PDB file of C-alpha atoms in Angstrom:
ATOM      1  CA  MET F  29      14.156-132.399 -66.707  1.00  0.00           C
ATOM      2  CA  ALA F  30      17.716-134.044 -67.385  1.00  0.00           C
ATOM      3  CA  LYS F  31      18.366-135.486 -70.645  1.00  0.00           C
ATOM      4  CA  ARG F  32      18.887-139.359 -70.972  1.00  0.00           C
ATOM      5  CA  THR F  33      21.878-140.802 -72.645  1.00  0.00           C
ATOM      6  CA  LYS F  34      20.936-143.414 -75.375  1.00  0.00           C
ATOM      7  CA  THR F  35      24.084-145.245 -75.161  1.00  0.00           C
ATOM      8  CA  ASP F  36      23.118-149.065 -74.771  1.00  0.00           C
ATOM      9  CA  LEU F  37      19.584-148.481 -74.101  1.00  0.00           C
ATOM     10  CA  ARG F  38      17.028-150.885 -75.467  1.00  0.00           C
ATOM     11  CA  VAL F  39      13.336-150.544 -75.952  1.00  0.00           C
ATOM     12  CA  ASN F  40      12.362-151.577 -72.366  1.00  0.00           C
ATOM     13  CA  ASP F  41      14.057-148.445 -71.259  1.00  0.00           C
ATOM     14  CA  TYR F  42      11.516-146.475 -73.213  1.00  0.00           C
ATOM     15  CA  LYS F  43       8.237-148.328 -72.280  1.00  0.00           C
ATOM     16  CA  VAL F  44       7.910-146.354 -68.860  1.00  0.00           C
ATOM     17  CA  ARG F  45       6.141-142.930 -69.575  1.00  0.00           C
ATOM     18  CA  PRO F  46       7.809-140.070 -67.281  1.00  0.00           C
ATOM     19  CA  GLU F  47       5.744-137.719 -65.395  1.00  0.00           C
ATOM     20  CA  GLU F  48       5.863-135.127 -68.260  1.00  0.00           C
ATOM     21  CA  PRO F  49       6.488-135.438 -71.759  1.00  0.00           C
ATOM     22  CA  TYR F  50       9.908-134.308 -73.189  1.00  0.00           C
ATOM     23  CA  LYS F  51       8.163-132.124 -75.804  1.00  0.00           C
ATOM     24  CA  GLN F  52       5.479-129.810 -74.717  1.00  0.00           C
ATOM     25  CA  VAL F  53       4.229-128.792 -78.198  1.00  0.00           C
ATOM     26  CA  ILE F  54       3.652-130.384 -81.623  1.00  0.00           C
ATOM     27  CA  THR F  55       5.607-129.247 -84.454  1.00  0.00           C
ATOM     28  CA  PRO F  56       3.923-129.186 -87.919  1.00  0.00           C
ATOM     29  CA  SER F  57       7.218-130.676 -89.480  1.00  0.00           C
ATOM     30  CA  SER F  58       6.901-133.699 -87.300  1.00  0.00           C
ATOM     31  CA  LEU F  59       3.560-134.775 -88.676  1.00  0.00           C
ATOM     32  CA  TYR F  60       5.373-136.058 -91.841  1.00  0.00           C
ATOM     33  CA  LYS F  61       6.632-139.079 -89.652  1.00  0.00           C
ATOM     34  CA  ALA F  62       3.506-139.367 -87.530  1.00  0.00           C
ATOM     35  CA  ASN F  63       2.281-142.763 -89.253  1.00  0.00           C
ATOM     36  CA  CYS F  64       3.987-144.854 -86.750  1.00  0.00           C
ATOM     37  CA  ASP F  65       2.350-144.732 -83.246  1.00  0.00           C
ATOM     38  CA  ARG F  66       5.393-146.246 -81.520  1.00  0.00           C
ATOM     39  CA  CYS F  67       7.896-143.703 -83.178  1.00  0.00           C
ATOM     40  CA  THR F  68       5.468-140.954 -82.380  1.00  0.00           C
ATOM     41  CA  TRP F  69       4.971-141.874 -78.679  1.00  0.00           C
ATOM     42  CA  MET F  70       8.765-142.332 -78.044  1.00  0.00           C
ATOM     43  CA  SER F  71       9.569-139.170 -79.770  1.00  0.00           C
ATOM     44  CA  TYR F  72       7.172-137.131 -77.515  1.00  0.00           C
ATOM     45  CA  TRP F  73       7.875-138.777 -74.223  1.00  0.00           C
ATOM     46  CA  HIS F  74      11.636-139.525 -74.479  1.00  0.00           C
ATOM     47  CA  ASN F  75      12.730-137.381 -77.377  1.00  0.00           C
ATOM     48  CA  PHE F  76      13.896-140.861 -79.253  1.00  0.00           C
ATOM     49  CA  SER F  77      14.301-140.504 -82.969  1.00  0.00           C
ATOM     50  CA  ILE F  78      16.741-141.735 -85.722  1.00  0.00           C
ATOM     51  CA  PRO F  79      18.518-138.696 -86.904  1.00  0.00           C
ATOM     52  CA  ALA F  80      18.300-137.683 -90.519  1.00  0.00           C
ATOM     53  CA  ASN F  81      21.275-135.857 -92.514  1.00  0.00           C
ATOM     54  CA  LEU F  82      19.340-133.052 -94.181  1.00  0.00           C
ATOM     55  CA  ALA F  83      22.234-130.448 -94.159  1.00  0.00           C
ATOM     56  CA  LEU F  84      22.355-129.868 -98.047  1.00  0.00           C
ATOM     57  CA  GLN F  85      18.427-130.159 -98.491  1.00  0.00           C
ATOM     58  CA  GLN F  86      17.955-127.448 -95.664  1.00  0.00           C
ATOM     59  CA  GLN F  87      20.674-125.296 -97.129  1.00  0.00           C
ATOM     60  CA  GLN F  88      19.145-125.463-100.537  1.00  0.00           C
ATOM     61  CA  SER F  89      15.651-124.764 -99.163  1.00  0.00           C
ATOM     62  CA  ARG F  90      17.002-121.761 -97.453  1.00  0.00           C
ATOM     63  CA  ILE F  91      18.709-120.230-100.453  1.00  0.00           C
ATOM     64  CA  GLN F  92      15.485-120.804-102.543  1.00  0.00           C
ATOM     65  CA  GLU F  93      13.087-119.466 -99.996  1.00  0.00           C
ATOM     66  CA  ALA F  94      15.021-116.113 -99.650  1.00  0.00           C
ATOM     67  CA  SER F  95      14.868-115.545-103.588  1.00  0.00           C
ATOM     68  CA  PHE F  96      11.018-115.476-103.531  1.00  0.00           C
ATOM     69  CA  ASP F  97      10.469-112.793-100.817  1.00  0.00           C
ATOM     70  CA  GLY F  98       8.187-110.119-101.925  1.00  0.00           C
ATOM     71  CA  ILE F  99       7.595-111.172-105.547  1.00  0.00           C
ATOM     72  CA  ASP F 100       4.130-111.364-107.228  1.00  0.00           C
ATOM     73  CA  THR F 101       2.374-114.896-106.713  1.00  0.00           C
ATOM     74  CA  GLN F 102       1.418-114.908-110.276  1.00  0.00           C
ATOM     75  CA  LYS F 103       5.131-115.436-111.106  1.00  0.00           C
ATOM     76  CA  ILE F 104       4.997-118.568-108.987  1.00  0.00           C
ATOM     77  CA  SER F 105       1.621-120.115-110.425  1.00  0.00           C
ATOM     78  CA  SER F 106      -1.552-118.760-112.009  1.00  0.00           C
ATOM     79  CA  LEU F 107      -3.292-121.288-109.613  1.00  0.00           C
ATOM     80  CA  LEU F 108      -2.691-118.897-106.761  1.00  0.00           C
ATOM     81  CA  PRO F 109      -4.808-115.952-105.772  1.00  0.00           C
ATOM     82  CA  LEU F 110      -3.501-112.412-106.997  1.00  0.00           C
ATOM     83  CA  GLY F 111      -1.191-111.161-104.338  1.00  0.00           C
ATOM     84  CA  TRP F 112       2.543-111.168-103.248  1.00  0.00           C
ATOM     85  CA  MET F 113       4.777-113.505-101.570  1.00  0.00           C
ATOM     86  CA  THR F 114       6.297-113.028 -97.967  1.00  0.00           C
ATOM     87  CA  LEU F 115       9.116-115.036 -96.391  1.00  0.00           C
ATOM     88  CA  HIS F 116       7.453-115.599 -92.976  1.00  0.00           C
ATOM     89  CA  LYS F 117       9.691-114.871 -90.053  1.00  0.00           C
ATOM     90  CA  GLY F 118       8.895-115.960 -86.412  1.00  0.00           C
ATOM     91  CA  LYS F 119       7.459-118.975 -84.832  1.00  0.00           C
ATOM     92  CA  ILE F 120       3.679-119.238 -84.028  1.00  0.00           C
ATOM     93  CA  THR F 121       1.857-120.985 -81.104  1.00  0.00           C
ATOM     94  CA  SER F 122      -1.594-122.056 -81.634  1.00  0.00           C
ATOM     95  CA  GLN F 123      -4.531-122.353 -79.106  1.00  0.00           C
ATOM     96  CA  ALA F 124      -4.773-125.781 -77.404  1.00  0.00           C
ATOM     97  CA  ILE F 125      -5.828-128.594 -79.845  1.00  0.00           C
ATOM     98  CA  GLN F 126      -9.345-129.943 -78.993  1.00  0.00           C
ATOM     99  CA  VAL F 127      -9.735-133.494 -78.421  1.00  0.00           C
ATOM    100  CA  ASN F 128     -13.418-134.955 -77.887  1.00  0.00           C
ATOM    101  CA  GLY F 129     -14.634-131.220 -77.695  1.00  0.00           C
ATOM    102  CA  LYS F 130     -12.385-130.451 -74.843  1.00  0.00           C
ATOM    103  CA  PRO F 131      -8.843-128.446 -74.987  1.00  0.00           C
ATOM    104  CA  SER F 132      -6.157-130.837 -74.693  1.00  0.00           C
ATOM    105  CA  ARG F 133      -2.502-129.947 -73.406  1.00  0.00           C
ATOM    106  CA  TRP F 134      -1.175-129.938 -76.772  1.00  0.00           C
ATOM    107  CA  LYS F 135      -0.542-126.940 -78.927  1.00  0.00           C
ATOM    108  CA  LEU F 136       0.916-126.529 -82.313  1.00  0.00           C
ATOM    109  CA  TYR F 137       4.234-124.483 -82.556  1.00  0.00           C
ATOM    110  CA  GLY F 138       6.539-123.898 -85.467  1.00  0.00           C
ATOM    111  CA  GLU F 139       7.301-121.465 -88.420  1.00  0.00           C
ATOM    112  CA  LEU F 140       6.133-121.616 -92.047  1.00  0.00           C
ATOM    113  CA  ASP F 141       7.990-120.942 -95.174  1.00  0.00           C
ATOM    114  CA  PHE F 142       5.654-118.387 -97.044  1.00  0.00           C
ATOM    115  CA  LEU F 143       2.587-116.494 -96.185  1.00  0.00           C
ATOM    116  CA  ALA F 144       1.179-114.863 -99.479  1.00  0.00           C
ATOM    117  CA  SER F 145      -0.893-111.772 -98.691  1.00  0.00           C
ATOM    118  CA  ASN F 146      -3.743-111.858-101.352  1.00  0.00           C
ATOM    119  CA  GLU F 147      -5.521-108.642-102.776  1.00  0.00           C
ATOM    120  CA  ASP F 148      -8.727-109.863-101.353  1.00  0.00           C
ATOM    121  CA  GLY F 149      -7.355-109.593 -97.768  1.00  0.00           C
ATOM    122  CA  THR F 150      -6.857-113.381 -97.270  1.00  0.00           C
ATOM    123  CA  TYR F 151      -3.758-115.401 -96.988  1.00  0.00           C
ATOM    124  CA  SER F 152      -2.277-118.302 -98.970  1.00  0.00           C
ATOM    125  CA  ILE F 153       0.141-120.656 -97.146  1.00  0.00           C
ATOM    126  CA  ILE F 154       3.018-122.139 -99.499  1.00  0.00           C
ATOM    127  CA  ASP F 155       5.554-124.562 -98.125  1.00  0.00           C
ATOM    128  CA  GLY F 156       8.881-124.934-100.071  1.00  0.00           C
ATOM    129  CA  LYS F 157      10.068-128.378-100.524  1.00  0.00           C
ATOM    130  CA  VAL F 158      13.301-129.821-101.927  1.00  0.00           C
ATOM    131  CA  SER F 159      12.163-133.139-103.000  1.00  0.00           C
ATOM    132  CA  MET F 160      12.948-135.542-105.781  1.00  0.00           C
ATOM    133  CA  LYS F 161       9.309-136.927-105.917  1.00  0.00           C
ATOM    134  CA  LYS F 162       7.543-136.908-109.361  1.00  0.00           C
ATOM    135  CA  ASP F 163       4.068-137.883-108.190  1.00  0.00           C
ATOM    136  CA  GLU F 164       2.182-134.883-106.997  1.00  0.00           C
ATOM    137  CA  ASN F 165      -0.507-136.963-105.307  1.00  0.00           C
ATOM    138  CA  GLU F 166       2.367-138.488-103.200  1.00  0.00           C
ATOM    139  CA  LEU F 167       3.779-135.014-102.222  1.00  0.00           C
ATOM    140  CA  ARG F 168      -0.044-134.155-101.340  1.00  0.00           C
ATOM    141  CA  ALA F 169      -0.262-137.288 -99.353  1.00  0.00           C
ATOM    142  CA  ASN F 170       3.026-136.819 -97.181  1.00  0.00           C
ATOM    143  CA  TYR F 171       2.452-133.095 -96.421  1.00  0.00           C
ATOM    144  CA  TRP F 172      -1.410-132.036 -96.239  1.00  0.00           C
ATOM    145  CA  THR F 173      -1.137-132.475 -92.384  1.00  0.00           C
ATOM    146  CA  GLN F 174       1.705-130.118 -92.053  1.00  0.00           C
ATOM    147  CA  LEU F 175      -0.062-127.607 -94.245  1.00  0.00           C
ATOM    148  CA  GLU F 176      -3.364-127.961 -92.322  1.00  0.00           C
ATOM    149  CA  ALA F 177      -1.226-127.664 -89.019  1.00  0.00           C
ATOM    150  CA  TYR F 178      -0.110-124.202 -90.427  1.00  0.00           C
ATOM    151  CA  VAL F 179      -3.608-123.205 -91.258  1.00  0.00           C
ATOM    152  CA  TYR F 180      -4.771-124.072 -87.684  1.00  0.00           C
ATOM    153  CA  MET F 181      -1.755-122.046 -86.029  1.00  0.00           C
ATOM    154  CA  LEU F 182      -2.757-118.903 -88.175  1.00  0.00           C
ATOM    155  CA  GLU F 183      -6.561-119.166 -87.712  1.00  0.00           C
ATOM    156  CA  ASN F 184      -6.161-120.031 -84.020  1.00  0.00           C
ATOM    157  CA  PRO F 185      -3.156-118.292 -82.538  1.00  0.00           C
ATOM    158  CA  GLU F 186      -2.408-118.264 -79.030  1.00  0.00           C
ATOM    159  CA  THR F 187      -2.084-114.540 -79.237  1.00  0.00           C
ATOM    160  CA  GLY F 188      -2.608-111.874 -81.987  1.00  0.00           C
ATOM    161  CA  GLU F 189      -5.183-111.608 -84.518  1.00  0.00           C
ATOM    162  CA  PRO F 190      -6.255-114.671 -86.678  1.00  0.00           C
ATOM    163  CA  LYS F 191      -5.728-114.832 -90.490  1.00  0.00           C
ATOM    164  CA  LYS F 192      -8.050-116.297 -92.823  1.00  0.00           C
ATOM    165  CA  ILE F 193      -6.512-118.797 -95.119  1.00  0.00           C
ATOM    166  CA  ALA F 194      -7.769-119.167 -98.707  1.00  0.00           C
ATOM    167  CA  THR F 195      -5.268-121.863-100.235  1.00  0.00           C
ATOM    168  CA  ILE F 196      -2.565-124.078 -99.238  1.00  0.00           C
ATOM    169  CA  GLY F 197       0.182-125.725-101.393  1.00  0.00           C
ATOM    170  CA  LEU F 198       3.612-126.829-102.000  1.00  0.00           C
ATOM    171  CA  LEU F 199       6.316-125.063-103.938  1.00  0.00           C
ATOM    172  CA  GLN F 200       8.526-128.110-105.084  1.00  0.00           C
ATOM    173  CA  TRP F 201      12.108-127.624-106.171  1.00  0.00           C
ATOM    174  CA  ARG F 202      13.270-130.907-107.765  1.00  0.00           C
ATOM    175  CA  ILE F 203      17.090-131.211-108.900  1.00  0.00           C
ATOM    176  CA  ASN F 204      16.993-132.384-112.486  1.00  0.00           C
ATOM    177  CA  GLY F 205      20.434-131.813-113.667  1.00  0.00           C
ATOM    178  CA  ALA F 206      23.492-129.695-113.579  1.00  0.00           C
ATOM    179  CA  SER F 207      23.367-125.953-114.462  1.00  0.00           C
ATOM    180  CA  ARG F 208      26.170-124.659-116.935  1.00  0.00           C
ATOM    181  CA  VAL F 209      27.892-121.392-117.621  1.00  0.00           C
ATOM    182  CA  ASP F 210      29.776-121.193-120.785  1.00  0.00           C
ATOM    183  CA  ASP F 211      29.255-125.017-121.048  1.00  0.00           C
ATOM    184  CA  VAL F 212      30.890-125.625-117.740  1.00  0.00           C
ATOM    185  CA  PRO F 213      28.841-127.322-114.994  1.00  0.00           C
ATOM    186  CA  THR F 214      28.455-124.806-112.029  1.00  0.00           C
ATOM    187  CA  GLY F 215      25.865-126.393-109.764  1.00  0.00           C
ATOM    188  CA  PHE F 216      22.270-127.875-109.706  1.00  0.00           C
ATOM    189  CA  SER F 217      19.598-126.976-112.026  1.00  0.00           C
ATOM    190  CA  ILE F 218      16.003-127.005-110.364  1.00  0.00           C
ATOM    191  CA  GLU F 219      12.578-127.837-111.944  1.00  0.00           C
ATOM    192  CA  GLN F 220      10.175-125.706-109.941  1.00  0.00           C
ATOM    193  CA  THR F 221       6.336-126.915-109.599  1.00  0.00           C
ATOM    194  CA  TYR F 222       3.701-125.361-107.637  1.00  0.00           C
ATOM    195  CA  VAL F 223       1.413-128.152-106.189  1.00  0.00           C
ATOM    196  CA  PRO F 224      -1.998-127.063-104.887  1.00  0.00           C
ATOM    197  CA  VAL F 225      -3.417-128.986-101.945  1.00  0.00           C
ATOM    198  CA  GLU F 226      -7.159-129.483-101.132  1.00  0.00           C
ATOM    199  CA  ARG F 227      -8.190-128.281 -97.708  1.00  0.00           C
ATOM    200  CA  LYS F 228      -9.306-131.079 -95.244  1.00  0.00           C
ATOM    201  CA  PRO F 229     -10.022-129.516 -91.810  1.00  0.00           C
ATOM    202  CA  LYS F 230     -12.299-132.313 -90.643  1.00  0.00           C
ATOM    203  CA  GLU F 231      -9.762-135.049 -91.653  1.00  0.00           C
ATOM    204  CA  PHE F 232      -7.028-133.002 -89.834  1.00  0.00           C
ATOM    205  CA  GLN F 233      -9.013-132.598 -86.704  1.00  0.00           C
ATOM    206  CA  ALA F 234      -9.549-136.379 -86.673  1.00  0.00           C
ATOM    207  CA  PHE F 235      -5.852-136.954 -87.302  1.00  0.00           C
ATOM    208  CA  MET F 236      -4.791-134.808 -84.515  1.00  0.00           C
ATOM    209  CA  GLU F 237      -7.240-136.588 -82.160  1.00  0.00           C
ATOM    210  CA  LYS F 238      -5.898-139.787 -82.942  1.00  0.00           C
ATOM    211  CA  MET F 239      -2.217-138.569 -82.731  1.00  0.00           C
ATOM    212  CA  ILE F 240      -2.838-137.088 -79.283  1.00  0.00           C
ATOM    213  CA  ASN F 241      -4.684-140.153 -77.768  1.00  0.00           C
ATOM    214  CA  THR F 242      -1.692-142.143 -79.023  1.00  0.00           C
ATOM    215  CA  ILE F 243       0.731-139.750 -77.274  1.00  0.00           C
ATOM    216  CA  GLU F 244      -1.273-139.871 -74.206  1.00  0.00           C
ATOM    217  CA  GLY F 245      -1.748-143.713 -74.153  1.00  0.00           C
ATOM    218  CA  GLU F 246       0.486-146.440 -73.212  1.00  0.00           C
ATOM    219  CA  PHE F 247       3.523-147.905 -75.089  1.00  0.00           C
ATOM    220  CA  PRO F 248       2.082-148.647 -78.432  1.00  0.00           C
ATOM    221  CA  GLU F 249       2.799-151.436 -80.972  1.00  0.00           C
ATOM    222  CA  ALA F 250       5.240-150.758 -83.710  1.00  0.00           C
ATOM    223  CA  ASN F 251       4.054-150.169 -87.122  1.00  0.00           C
ATOM    224  CA  PRO F 252       5.088-153.160 -89.437  1.00  0.00           C
ATOM    225  CA  ASP F 253       5.421-150.852 -92.393  1.00  0.00           C
ATOM    226  CA  CYS F 254       7.695-148.266 -90.444  1.00  0.00           C
ATOM    227  CA  TYR F 255      11.352-148.122 -91.761  1.00  0.00           C
ATOM    228  CA  ASP F 256      12.636-146.736 -88.689  1.00  0.00           C
ATOM    229  CA  CYS F 257      10.989-149.679 -86.775  1.00  0.00           C
ATOM    230  CA  LYS F 258      12.428-152.218 -89.287  1.00  0.00           C
ATOM    231  CA  PHE F 259      15.776-150.753 -88.906  1.00  0.00           C
ATOM    232  CA  LEU F 260      15.721-150.758 -84.977  1.00  0.00           C
ATOM    233  CA  HIS F 261      14.677-154.404 -85.186  1.00  0.00           C
ATOM    234  CA  GLU F 262      17.473-155.337 -87.458  1.00  0.00           C
ATOM    235  CA  ILE F 263      20.226-153.716 -85.103  1.00  0.00           C
ATOM    236  CA  GLY F 264      18.690-155.525 -82.127  1.00  0.00           C
ATOM    237  CA  PHE F 265      17.021-152.430 -80.443  1.00  0.00           C
ATOM    238  CA  TYR F 266      13.622-154.265 -80.537  1.00  0.00           C
TER     239      TYR F 266
END
């Protein structure tokens, strides 16, 4: 399918649903912004989104993540089961997501940060986040769906053996100042916090069913609290 140019387009150009969605799978990282039905619909049918500049944040995450490969989980947090960290490599595709008890066309597809191998044979999912947020509950509210998506992918893989997930959580790296060598600033200093996240599989299933029904439905209303929608309204797109 040929890509559309976005020059001088307005919302009416996106109201018509093509024969097939632009995106064929749901990525766990996209669930963070799935609170707006219109943005979700336009993203999956037309690949429409407002770009974000996360170059520095992504580079910081990669450097931090690489340094934890193979270390004892207890060096991260005593809240984790006994085991060791592994920097996960390779993308995973899940089985089809069920909607109203039947397989939908949609599967989850993505790559997680860390998969800790626990001594009892289970696994723990740990997702690294460079974030300035101080409220752990806000972090949980923002990212629990992403973590549950990783669980679904690993416990219901399209191919290969499923893995039993024991715990999920976030490893937050928060910039809190400048690091110094011989009293000379040399870079950022980091405050690291492990944030355990409660499992909510039933709520996740309901979340995914609602999201898929939104994608498969007609052009939805904008969310009045969506910052992207507010911006598009201000520039005359809506």
